[in-house]
Amino acid sequence: MSMRIIPRMAGRQNHDDDRDGDTGLAVKTRAKTKKPSMYKVLMLNDDYTPMEFVIHVLESIFDKSYEDATTIMLHVHQKGVGVCGVYTYEIAETKAMLVMDLARRNQHPLQCTIEKDA
Ligand code: TYC
């Protein structure tokens, strides 16, 4: 059926935006939304950064409990790399930057990077 100008559609460029083929039935669809890509913040092991400093970083920047922070720190210490958390791009980037900045200001070589989550 062709589009007719009817009051319901007036002032909205006559788009049949309820996608019902202008039958007048209400079958409105939702605008498409996409989930944002997620990014892991990875911490790398080194031989010099004190364990307590890494725990402090995990507590203060990644909101971990002392217990969880200790588990993550020991994982990185033993395996070489570990996940501090998974966030949207800007948050992951900011947290990685905060870690590097805090480490640098305390003269520790601690390294942190982000990686796109699978
Ligand atoms: N390997 C360090 C030490 O023995 C501790 C450490 C853990 C450093 C995790 C960095 O990301 C790190 N003092």
mmCIF file of N, CA and C and ligand atoms in Angstrom:
data_model
loop_
_atom_site.group_PDB
_atom_site.id
_atom_site.type_symbol
_atom_site.label_atom_id
_atom_site.label_comp_id
_atom_site.label_asym_id
_atom_site.label_seq_id
_atom_site.Cartn_x
_atom_site.Cartn_y
_atom_site.Cartn_z
ATOM 1 N N MET A 1 0.856 -1.198 0.000
ATOM 2 C CA MET A 1 0.000 0.000 0.000
ATOM 3 C C MET A 1 0.888 1.244 0.000
ATOM 4 N N SER A 2 0.494 2.261 -0.742
ATOM 5 C CA SER A 2 1.329 3.463 -0.805
ATOM 6 C C SER A 2 1.180 4.278 0.485
ATOM 7 N N MET A 3 2.184 5.113 0.740
ATOM 8 C CA MET A 3 2.177 5.951 1.937
ATOM 9 C C MET A 3 1.169 7.064 1.756
ATOM 10 N N ARG A 4 0.309 7.247 2.719
ATOM 11 C CA ARG A 4 -0.622 8.368 2.706
ATOM 12 C C ARG A 4 -0.227 9.325 3.818
ATOM 13 N N ILE A 5 -0.569 10.584 3.613
ATOM 14 C CA ILE A 5 -0.318 11.564 4.674
ATOM 15 C C ILE A 5 -1.493 11.492 5.638
ATOM 16 N N ILE A 6 -1.209 10.974 6.789
ATOM 17 C CA ILE A 6 -2.253 10.874 7.814
ATOM 18 C C ILE A 6 -1.762 11.584 9.068
ATOM 19 N N PRO A 7 -2.638 12.128 9.881
ATOM 20 C CA PRO A 7 -2.241 12.971 11.017
ATOM 21 C C PRO A 7 -1.201 12.293 11.912
ATOM 22 N N ARG A 8 -1.347 11.008 12.140
ATOM 23 C CA ARG A 8 -0.406 10.285 13.013
ATOM 24 C C ARG A 8 1.037 10.515 12.572
ATOM 25 N N MET A 9 1.242 10.652 11.271
ATOM 26 C CA MET A 9 2.589 10.771 10.737
ATOM 27 C C MET A 9 2.978 12.222 10.461
ATOM 28 N N ALA A 10 2.028 13.117 10.600
ATOM 29 C CA ALA A 10 2.297 14.505 10.234
ATOM 30 C C ALA A 10 3.464 15.068 11.032
ATOM 31 N N GLY A 11 4.273 15.893 10.344
ATOM 32 C CA GLY A 11 5.382 16.556 11.021
ATOM 33 C C GLY A 11 6.563 15.627 11.283
ATOM 34 N N ARG A 12 6.501 14.403 10.790
ATOM 35 C CA ARG A 12 7.628 13.483 10.980
ATOM 36 C C ARG A 12 8.053 12.917 9.629
ATOM 37 N N GLN A 13 8.030 13.747 8.625
ATOM 38 C CA GLN A 13 8.455 13.432 7.260
ATOM 39 C C GLN A 13 7.775 12.201 6.676
ATOM 40 N N ASN A 14 6.614 11.841 7.246
ATOM 41 C CA ASN A 14 5.827 10.732 6.734
ATOM 42 C C ASN A 14 6.568 9.392 6.689
ATOM 43 N N HIS A 15 7.563 9.233 7.579
ATOM 44 C CA HIS A 15 8.228 7.925 7.664
ATOM 45 C C HIS A 15 7.314 6.938 8.361
ATOM 46 N N ASP A 16 7.241 5.762 7.787
ATOM 47 C CA ASP A 16 6.442 4.707 8.421
ATOM 48 C C ASP A 16 7.335 4.051 9.466
ATOM 49 N N ASP A 17 7.648 4.814 10.533
ATOM 50 C CA ASP A 17 8.712 4.367 11.433
ATOM 51 C C ASP A 17 8.265 3.310 12.425
ATOM 52 N N ASP A 18 7.038 2.859 12.341
ATOM 53 C CA ASP A 18 6.734 1.686 13.163
ATOM 54 C C ASP A 18 6.852 0.409 12.320
ATOM 55 N N ARG A 19 7.350 0.568 11.087
ATOM 56 C CA ARG A 19 7.704 -0.566 10.217
ATOM 57 C C ARG A 19 6.590 -1.608 10.079
ATOM 58 N N ASP A 20 5.387 -1.110 9.971
ATOM 59 C CA ASP A 20 4.267 -2.052 9.863
ATOM 60 C C ASP A 20 3.654 -2.037 8.474
ATOM 61 N N GLY A 21 4.369 -1.380 7.502
ATOM 62 C CA GLY A 21 3.802 -1.283 6.161
ATOM 63 C C GLY A 21 2.551 -0.431 6.161
ATOM 64 N N ASP A 22 2.514 0.498 6.988
ATOM 65 C CA ASP A 22 1.430 1.452 7.261
ATOM 66 C C ASP A 22 0.035 0.818 7.378
ATOM 67 N N THR A 23 0.015 -0.281 8.083
ATOM 68 C CA THR A 23 -1.271 -0.903 8.412
ATOM 69 C C THR A 23 -1.895 -0.228 9.618
ATOM 70 N N GLY A 24 -1.048 0.572 10.328
ATOM 71 C CA GLY A 24 -1.537 1.208 11.546
ATOM 72 C C GLY A 24 -1.325 0.347 12.777
ATOM 73 N N LEU A 25 -0.822 -0.876 12.564
ATOM 74 C CA LEU A 25 -0.542 -1.730 13.729
ATOM 75 C C LEU A 25 0.718 -1.242 14.425
ATOM 76 N N ALA A 26 0.720 -1.286 15.745
ATOM 77 C CA ALA A 26 1.891 -0.866 16.506
ATOM 78 C C ALA A 26 2.852 -2.051 16.651
ATOM 79 N N VAL A 27 3.893 -2.050 15.837
ATOM 80 C CA VAL A 27 4.927 -3.099 15.933
ATOM 81 C C VAL A 27 6.280 -2.404 15.938
ATOM 82 N N LYS A 28 6.384 -1.376 16.739
ATOM 83 C CA LYS A 28 7.589 -0.547 16.791
ATOM 84 C C LYS A 28 8.825 -1.387 17.112
ATOM 85 N N THR A 29 9.901 -1.117 16.370
ATOM 86 C CA THR A 29 11.164 -1.783 16.654
ATOM 87 C C THR A 29 12.070 -0.797 17.368
ATOM 88 N N ARG A 30 13.014 -1.332 18.126
ATOM 89 C CA ARG A 30 13.951 -0.491 18.867
ATOM 90 C C ARG A 30 15.115 -0.111 17.961
ATOM 91 N N ALA A 31 15.648 1.096 18.150
ATOM 92 C CA ALA A 31 16.840 1.504 17.403
ATOM 93 C C ALA A 31 17.975 0.549 17.772
ATOM 94 N N LYS A 32 18.803 0.171 16.784
ATOM 95 C CA LYS A 32 19.910 -0.769 17.028
ATOM 96 C C LYS A 32 20.929 -0.162 17.996
ATOM 97 N N THR A 33 21.292 -0.917 19.025
ATOM 98 C CA THR A 33 22.383 -0.493 19.902
ATOM 99 C C THR A 33 23.435 -1.578 19.860
ATOM 100 N N LYS A 34 24.694 -1.166 20.017
ATOM 101 C CA LYS A 34 25.797 -2.145 20.002
ATOM 102 C C LYS A 34 26.489 -2.142 21.344
ATOM 103 N N LYS A 35 26.843 -3.323 21.839
ATOM 104 C CA LYS A 35 27.642 -3.402 23.060
ATOM 105 C C LYS A 35 29.042 -2.911 22.719
ATOM 106 N N PRO A 36 29.663 -2.108 23.599
ATOM 107 C CA PRO A 36 31.016 -1.629 23.293
ATOM 108 C C PRO A 36 32.024 -2.774 23.366
ATOM 109 N N SER A 37 33.096 -2.674 22.575
ATOM 110 C CA SER A 37 34.199 -3.634 22.686
ATOM 111 C C SER A 37 34.816 -3.494 24.065
ATOM 112 N N MET A 38 35.307 -4.600 24.601
ATOM 113 C CA MET A 38 35.910 -4.593 25.935
ATOM 114 C C MET A 38 37.415 -4.853 25.826
ATOM 115 N N TYR A 39 38.145 -4.262 26.770
ATOM 116 C CA TYR A 39 39.614 -4.334 26.753
ATOM 117 C C TYR A 39 40.148 -4.801 28.101
ATOM 118 N N LYS A 40 41.071 -5.783 28.051
ATOM 119 C CA LYS A 40 41.725 -6.262 29.266
ATOM 120 C C LYS A 40 42.870 -5.316 29.612
ATOM 121 N N VAL A 41 43.021 -5.015 30.894
ATOM 122 C CA VAL A 41 44.216 -4.308 31.345
ATOM 123 C C VAL A 41 45.160 -5.384 31.882
ATOM 124 N N LEU A 42 46.321 -5.500 31.255
ATOM 125 C CA LEU A 42 47.304 -6.522 31.618
ATOM 126 C C LEU A 42 48.454 -5.911 32.393
ATOM 127 N N MET A 43 48.918 -6.629 33.418
ATOM 128 C CA MET A 43 50.083 -6.192 34.176
ATOM 129 C C MET A 43 51.206 -7.190 33.917
ATOM 130 N N LEU A 44 52.406 -6.651 33.757
ATOM 131 C CA LEU A 44 53.560 -7.494 33.441
ATOM 132 C C LEU A 44 54.469 -7.624 34.654
ATOM 133 N N ASN A 45 55.080 -8.799 34.781
ATOM 134 C CA ASN A 45 56.023 -9.015 35.884
ATOM 135 C C ASN A 45 57.358 -8.315 35.602
ATOM 136 N N ASP A 46 58.059 -7.985 36.635
ATOM 137 C CA ASP A 46 59.457 -7.534 36.530
ATOM 138 C C ASP A 46 60.138 -7.965 37.814
ATOM 139 N N ASP A 47 61.468 -7.800 37.873
ATOM 140 C CA ASP A 47 62.223 -8.297 39.033
ATOM 141 C C ASP A 47 62.360 -7.281 40.163
ATOM 142 N N TYR A 48 61.868 -6.048 39.966
ATOM 143 C CA TYR A 48 62.194 -4.978 40.912
ATOM 144 C C TYR A 48 61.017 -4.364 41.670
ATOM 145 N N THR A 49 59.852 -4.304 41.029
ATOM 146 C CA THR A 49 58.708 -3.667 41.700
ATOM 147 C C THR A 49 58.322 -4.490 42.934
ATOM 148 N N PRO A 50 58.230 -3.857 44.103
ATOM 149 C CA PRO A 50 57.879 -4.601 45.325
ATOM 150 C C PRO A 50 56.462 -5.173 45.240
ATOM 151 N N MET A 51 56.303 -6.376 45.774
ATOM 152 C CA MET A 51 54.995 -7.037 45.773
ATOM 153 C C MET A 51 53.924 -6.159 46.429
ATOM 154 N N GLU A 52 54.265 -5.510 47.537
ATOM 155 C CA GLU A 52 53.274 -4.666 48.233
ATOM 156 C C GLU A 52 52.831 -3.473 47.385
ATOM 157 N N PHE A 53 53.745 -2.974 46.531
ATOM 158 C CA PHE A 53 53.375 -1.855 45.653
ATOM 159 C C PHE A 53 52.353 -2.332 44.621
ATOM 160 N N VAL A 54 52.573 -3.512 44.051
ATOM 161 C CA VAL A 54 51.642 -4.065 43.048
ATOM 162 C C VAL A 54 50.267 -4.297 43.693
ATOM 163 N N ILE A 55 50.270 -4.815 44.919
ATOM 164 C CA ILE A 55 49.002 -5.015 45.643
ATOM 165 C C ILE A 55 48.296 -3.674 45.841
ATOM 166 N N HIS A 56 49.053 -2.672 46.225
ATOM 167 C CA HIS A 56 48.482 -1.323 46.416
ATOM 168 C C HIS A 56 47.866 -0.784 45.119
ATOM 169 N N VAL A 57 48.544 -1.001 44.003
ATOM 170 C CA VAL A 57 48.048 -0.568 42.689
ATOM 171 C C VAL A 57 46.712 -1.261 42.380
ATOM 172 N N LEU A 58 46.671 -2.554 42.626
ATOM 173 C CA LEU A 58 45.449 -3.328 42.330
ATOM 174 C C LEU A 58 44.278 -2.913 43.231
ATOM 175 N N GLU A 59 44.590 -2.572 44.472
ATOM 176 C CA GLU A 59 43.536 -2.097 45.399
ATOM 177 C C GLU A 59 43.043 -0.715 44.995
ATOM 178 N N SER A 60 43.984 0.179 44.730
ATOM 179 C CA SER A 60 43.606 1.583 44.545
ATOM 180 C C SER A 60 43.090 1.904 43.146
ATOM 181 N N ILE A 61 43.628 1.261 42.111
ATOM 182 C CA ILE A 61 43.218 1.595 40.745
ATOM 183 C C ILE A 61 42.179 0.605 40.204
ATOM 184 N N PHE A 62 42.230 -0.633 40.690
ATOM 185 C CA PHE A 62 41.305 -1.647 40.147
ATOM 186 C C PHE A 62 40.267 -2.100 41.178
ATOM 187 N N ASP A 63 40.195 -1.382 42.303
ATOM 188 C CA ASP A 63 39.169 -1.640 43.331
ATOM 189 C C ASP A 63 39.136 -3.095 43.812
ATOM 190 N N LYS A 64 40.296 -3.719 43.875
ATOM 191 C CA LYS A 64 40.365 -5.107 44.363
ATOM 192 C C LYS A 64 40.506 -5.123 45.879
ATOM 193 N N SER A 65 40.005 -6.200 46.505
ATOM 194 C CA SER A 65 40.238 -6.419 47.928
ATOM 195 C C SER A 65 41.716 -6.790 48.098
ATOM 196 N N TYR A 66 42.212 -6.695 49.325
ATOM 197 C CA TYR A 66 43.622 -7.061 49.567
ATOM 198 C C TYR A 66 43.864 -8.512 49.152
ATOM 199 N N GLU A 67 42.884 -9.361 49.430
ATOM 200 C CA GLU A 67 42.994 -10.798 49.100
ATOM 201 C C GLU A 67 43.041 -11.016 47.582
ATOM 202 N N ASP A 68 42.112 -10.427 46.847
ATOM 203 C CA ASP A 68 42.088 -10.570 45.378
ATOM 204 C C ASP A 68 43.342 -9.953 44.761
ATOM 205 N N ALA A 69 43.756 -8.796 45.288
ATOM 206 C CA ALA A 69 44.946 -8.109 44.772
ATOM 207 C C ALA A 69 46.177 -9.000 44.945
ATOM 208 N N THR A 70 46.264 -9.680 46.092
ATOM 209 C CA THR A 70 47.401 -10.568 46.368
ATOM 210 C C THR A 70 47.400 -11.743 45.397
ATOM 211 N N THR A 71 46.226 -12.320 45.146
ATOM 212 C CA THR A 71 46.098 -13.451 44.208
ATOM 213 C C THR A 71 46.548 -13.035 42.803
ATOM 214 N N ILE A 72 46.098 -11.855 42.343
ATOM 215 C CA ILE A 72 46.459 -11.374 40.999
ATOM 216 C C ILE A 72 47.962 -11.095 40.928
ATOM 217 N N MET A 73 48.491 -10.414 41.971
ATOM 218 C CA MET A 73 49.920 -10.088 41.998
ATOM 219 C C MET A 73 50.762 -11.369 41.921
ATOM 220 N N LEU A 74 50.391 -12.385 42.712
ATOM 221 C CA LEU A 74 51.156 -13.649 42.709
ATOM 222 C C LEU A 74 51.052 -14.367 41.362
ATOM 223 N N HIS A 75 49.869 -14.262 40.736
ATOM 224 C CA HIS A 75 49.690 -14.846 39.397
ATOM 225 C C HIS A 75 50.662 -14.189 38.411
ATOM 226 N N VAL A 76 50.726 -12.854 38.434
ATOM 227 C CA VAL A 76 51.627 -12.132 37.521
ATOM 228 C C VAL A 76 53.080 -12.486 37.841
ATOM 229 N N HIS A 77 53.401 -12.532 39.132
ATOM 230 C CA HIS A 77 54.760 -12.862 39.579
ATOM 231 C C HIS A 77 55.189 -14.241 39.064
ATOM 232 N N GLN A 78 54.255 -15.189 39.061
ATOM 233 C CA GLN A 78 54.582 -16.563 38.653
ATOM 234 C C GLN A 78 54.465 -16.819 37.159
ATOM 235 N N LYS A 79 53.493 -16.184 36.512
ATOM 236 C CA LYS A 79 53.217 -16.477 35.083
ATOM 237 C C LYS A 79 53.780 -15.420 34.129
ATOM 238 N N GLY A 80 54.121 -14.242 34.669
ATOM 239 C CA GLY A 80 54.703 -13.206 33.810
ATOM 240 C C GLY A 80 53.728 -12.124 33.393
ATOM 241 N N VAL A 81 52.430 -12.463 33.344
ATOM 242 C CA VAL A 81 51.405 -11.499 32.930
ATOM 243 C C VAL A 81 50.070 -11.907 33.549
ATOM 244 N N GLY A 82 49.215 -10.918 33.799
ATOM 245 C CA GLY A 82 47.904 -11.218 34.374
ATOM 246 C C GLY A 82 46.910 -10.104 34.105
ATOM 247 N N VAL A 83 45.635 -10.444 34.225
ATOM 248 C CA VAL A 83 44.546 -9.490 33.954
ATOM 249 C C VAL A 83 44.145 -8.776 35.243
ATOM 250 N N CYS A 84 44.201 -7.449 35.206
ATOM 251 C CA CYS A 84 43.777 -6.627 36.351
ATOM 252 C C CYS A 84 42.273 -6.362 36.308
ATOM 253 N N GLY A 85 41.700 -6.364 35.087
ATOM 254 C CA GLY A 85 40.282 -6.082 34.921
ATOM 255 C C GLY A 85 39.953 -5.930 33.445
ATOM 256 N N VAL A 86 38.660 -5.886 33.126
ATOM 257 C CA VAL A 86 38.205 -5.736 31.734
ATOM 258 C C VAL A 86 37.222 -4.564 31.692
ATOM 259 N N TYR A 87 37.493 -3.607 30.791
ATOM 260 C CA TYR A 87 36.730 -2.348 30.765
ATOM 261 C C TYR A 87 36.515 -1.888 29.324
ATOM 262 N N THR A 88 35.669 -0.892 29.158
ATOM 263 C CA THR A 88 35.562 -0.246 27.846
ATOM 264 C C THR A 88 36.894 0.458 27.555
ATOM 265 N N TYR A 89 37.114 0.795 26.282
ATOM 266 C CA TYR A 89 38.424 1.298 25.856
ATOM 267 C C TYR A 89 38.957 2.469 26.684
ATOM 268 N N GLU A 90 38.140 3.502 26.856
ATOM 269 C CA GLU A 90 38.641 4.707 27.539
ATOM 270 C C GLU A 90 38.996 4.435 28.995
ATOM 271 N N ILE A 91 38.217 3.588 29.656
ATOM 272 C CA ILE A 91 38.485 3.273 31.064
ATOM 273 C C ILE A 91 39.735 2.408 31.176
ATOM 274 N N ALA A 92 39.875 1.417 30.283
ATOM 275 C CA ALA A 92 41.066 0.552 30.281
ATOM 276 C C ALA A 92 42.319 1.401 30.044
ATOM 277 N N GLU A 93 42.255 2.278 29.052
ATOM 278 C CA GLU A 93 43.375 3.151 28.694
ATOM 279 C C GLU A 93 43.746 4.056 29.881
ATOM 280 N N THR A 94 42.744 4.615 30.530
ATOM 281 C CA THR A 94 42.982 5.511 31.664
ATOM 282 C C THR A 94 43.620 4.762 32.827
ATOM 283 N N LYS A 95 43.120 3.584 33.152
ATOM 284 C CA LYS A 95 43.663 2.819 34.276
ATOM 285 C C LYS A 95 45.107 2.394 33.993
ATOM 286 N N ALA A 96 45.384 1.962 32.754
ATOM 287 C CA ALA A 96 46.752 1.572 32.394
ATOM 288 C C ALA A 96 47.687 2.776 32.562
ATOM 289 N N MET A 97 47.195 3.957 32.155
ATOM 290 C CA MET A 97 47.994 5.181 32.272
ATOM 291 C C MET A 97 48.233 5.542 33.746
ATOM 292 N N LEU A 98 47.199 5.373 34.573
ATOM 293 C CA LEU A 98 47.333 5.677 36.006
ATOM 294 C C LEU A 98 48.358 4.748 36.666
ATOM 295 N N VAL A 99 48.367 3.470 36.268
ATOM 296 C CA VAL A 99 49.335 2.506 36.811
ATOM 297 C C VAL A 99 50.755 2.934 36.458
ATOM 298 N N MET A 100 50.969 3.227 35.162
ATOM 299 C CA MET A 100 52.312 3.591 34.690
ATOM 300 C C MET A 100 52.794 4.873 35.362
ATOM 301 N N ASP A 101 51.862 5.805 35.528
ATOM 302 C CA ASP A 101 52.194 7.082 36.139
ATOM 303 C C ASP A 101 52.592 6.907 37.611
ATOM 304 N N LEU A 102 51.794 6.128 38.346
ATOM 305 C CA LEU A 102 52.077 5.875 39.762
ATOM 306 C C LEU A 102 53.411 5.123 39.917
ATOM 307 N N ALA A 103 53.643 4.148 39.030
ATOM 308 C CA ALA A 103 54.888 3.377 39.072
ATOM 309 C C ALA A 103 56.086 4.290 38.800
ATOM 310 N N ARG A 104 55.969 5.122 37.777
ATOM 311 C CA ARG A 104 57.067 6.024 37.404
ATOM 312 C C ARG A 104 57.378 7.003 38.537
ATOM 313 N N ARG A 105 56.311 7.561 39.147
ATOM 314 C CA ARG A 105 56.519 8.518 40.234
ATOM 315 C C ARG A 105 57.163 7.875 41.457
ATOM 316 N N ASN A 106 57.033 6.534 41.580
ATOM 317 C CA ASN A 106 57.657 5.810 42.690
ATOM 318 C C ASN A 106 58.930 5.079 42.246
ATOM 319 N N GLN A 107 59.365 5.379 41.029
ATOM 320 C CA GLN A 107 60.601 4.818 40.443
ATOM 321 C C GLN A 107 60.607 3.298 40.384
ATOM 322 N N HIS A 108 59.423 2.728 40.059
ATOM 323 C CA HIS A 108 59.332 1.284 39.850
ATOM 324 C C HIS A 108 59.131 1.032 38.356
ATOM 325 N N PRO A 109 59.697 -0.060 37.832
ATOM 326 C CA PRO A 109 59.601 -0.319 36.383
ATOM 327 C C PRO A 109 58.313 -1.039 35.955
ATOM 328 N N LEU A 110 57.327 -1.098 36.837
ATOM 329 C CA LEU A 110 56.067 -1.802 36.563
ATOM 330 C C LEU A 110 55.459 -1.375 35.220
ATOM 331 N N GLN A 111 55.095 -2.367 34.407
ATOM 332 C CA GLN A 111 54.513 -2.108 33.088
ATOM 333 C C GLN A 111 53.094 -2.646 32.998
ATOM 334 N N CYS A 112 52.274 -1.901 32.266
ATOM 335 C CA CYS A 112 50.865 -2.219 32.145
ATOM 336 C C CYS A 112 50.446 -1.946 30.703
ATOM 337 N N THR A 113 49.619 -2.782 30.136
ATOM 338 C CA THR A 113 49.175 -2.547 28.763
ATOM 339 C C THR A 113 47.711 -2.975 28.615
ATOM 340 N N ILE A 114 47.077 -2.604 27.508
ATOM 341 C CA ILE A 114 45.710 -3.056 27.287
ATOM 342 C C ILE A 114 45.674 -3.932 26.034
ATOM 343 N N GLU A 115 44.672 -4.811 26.007
ATOM 344 C CA GLU A 115 44.518 -5.741 24.875
ATOM 345 C C GLU A 115 43.021 -5.952 24.647
ATOM 346 N N LYS A 116 42.612 -5.909 23.386
ATOM 347 C CA LYS A 116 41.191 -6.101 23.067
ATOM 348 C C LYS A 116 40.757 -7.483 23.535
ATOM 349 N N ASP A 117 39.626 -7.520 24.234
ATOM 350 C CA ASP A 117 39.097 -8.783 24.743
ATOM 351 C C ASP A 117 38.519 -9.569 23.561
ATOM 352 N N ALA A 118 38.591 -10.893 23.651
ATOM 353 C CA ALA A 118 38.138 -11.775 22.552
ATOM 354 C C ALA A 118 36.699 -11.484 22.113
HETATM 355 N N1 TYC B 1 58.349 -9.946 40.691
HETATM 356 C C1 TYC B 1 58.219 -8.871 41.660
HETATM 357 C C2 TYC B 1 59.057 -9.197 42.901
HETATM 358 O O1 TYC B 1 59.480 -10.342 43.070
HETATM 359 C C3 TYC B 1 56.771 -8.657 42.083
HETATM 360 C C4 TYC B 1 55.884 -8.221 40.957
HETATM 361 C C5 TYC B 1 54.632 -8.810 40.775
HETATM 362 C C6 TYC B 1 56.282 -7.212 40.070
HETATM 363 C C7 TYC B 1 53.778 -8.401 39.769
HETATM 364 C C8 TYC B 1 55.451 -6.811 39.029
HETATM 365 O O2 TYC B 1 53.378 -7.012 37.907
HETATM 366 C C9 TYC B 1 54.215 -7.402 38.892
HETATM 367 N N2 TYC B 1 59.281 -8.217 43.748
#
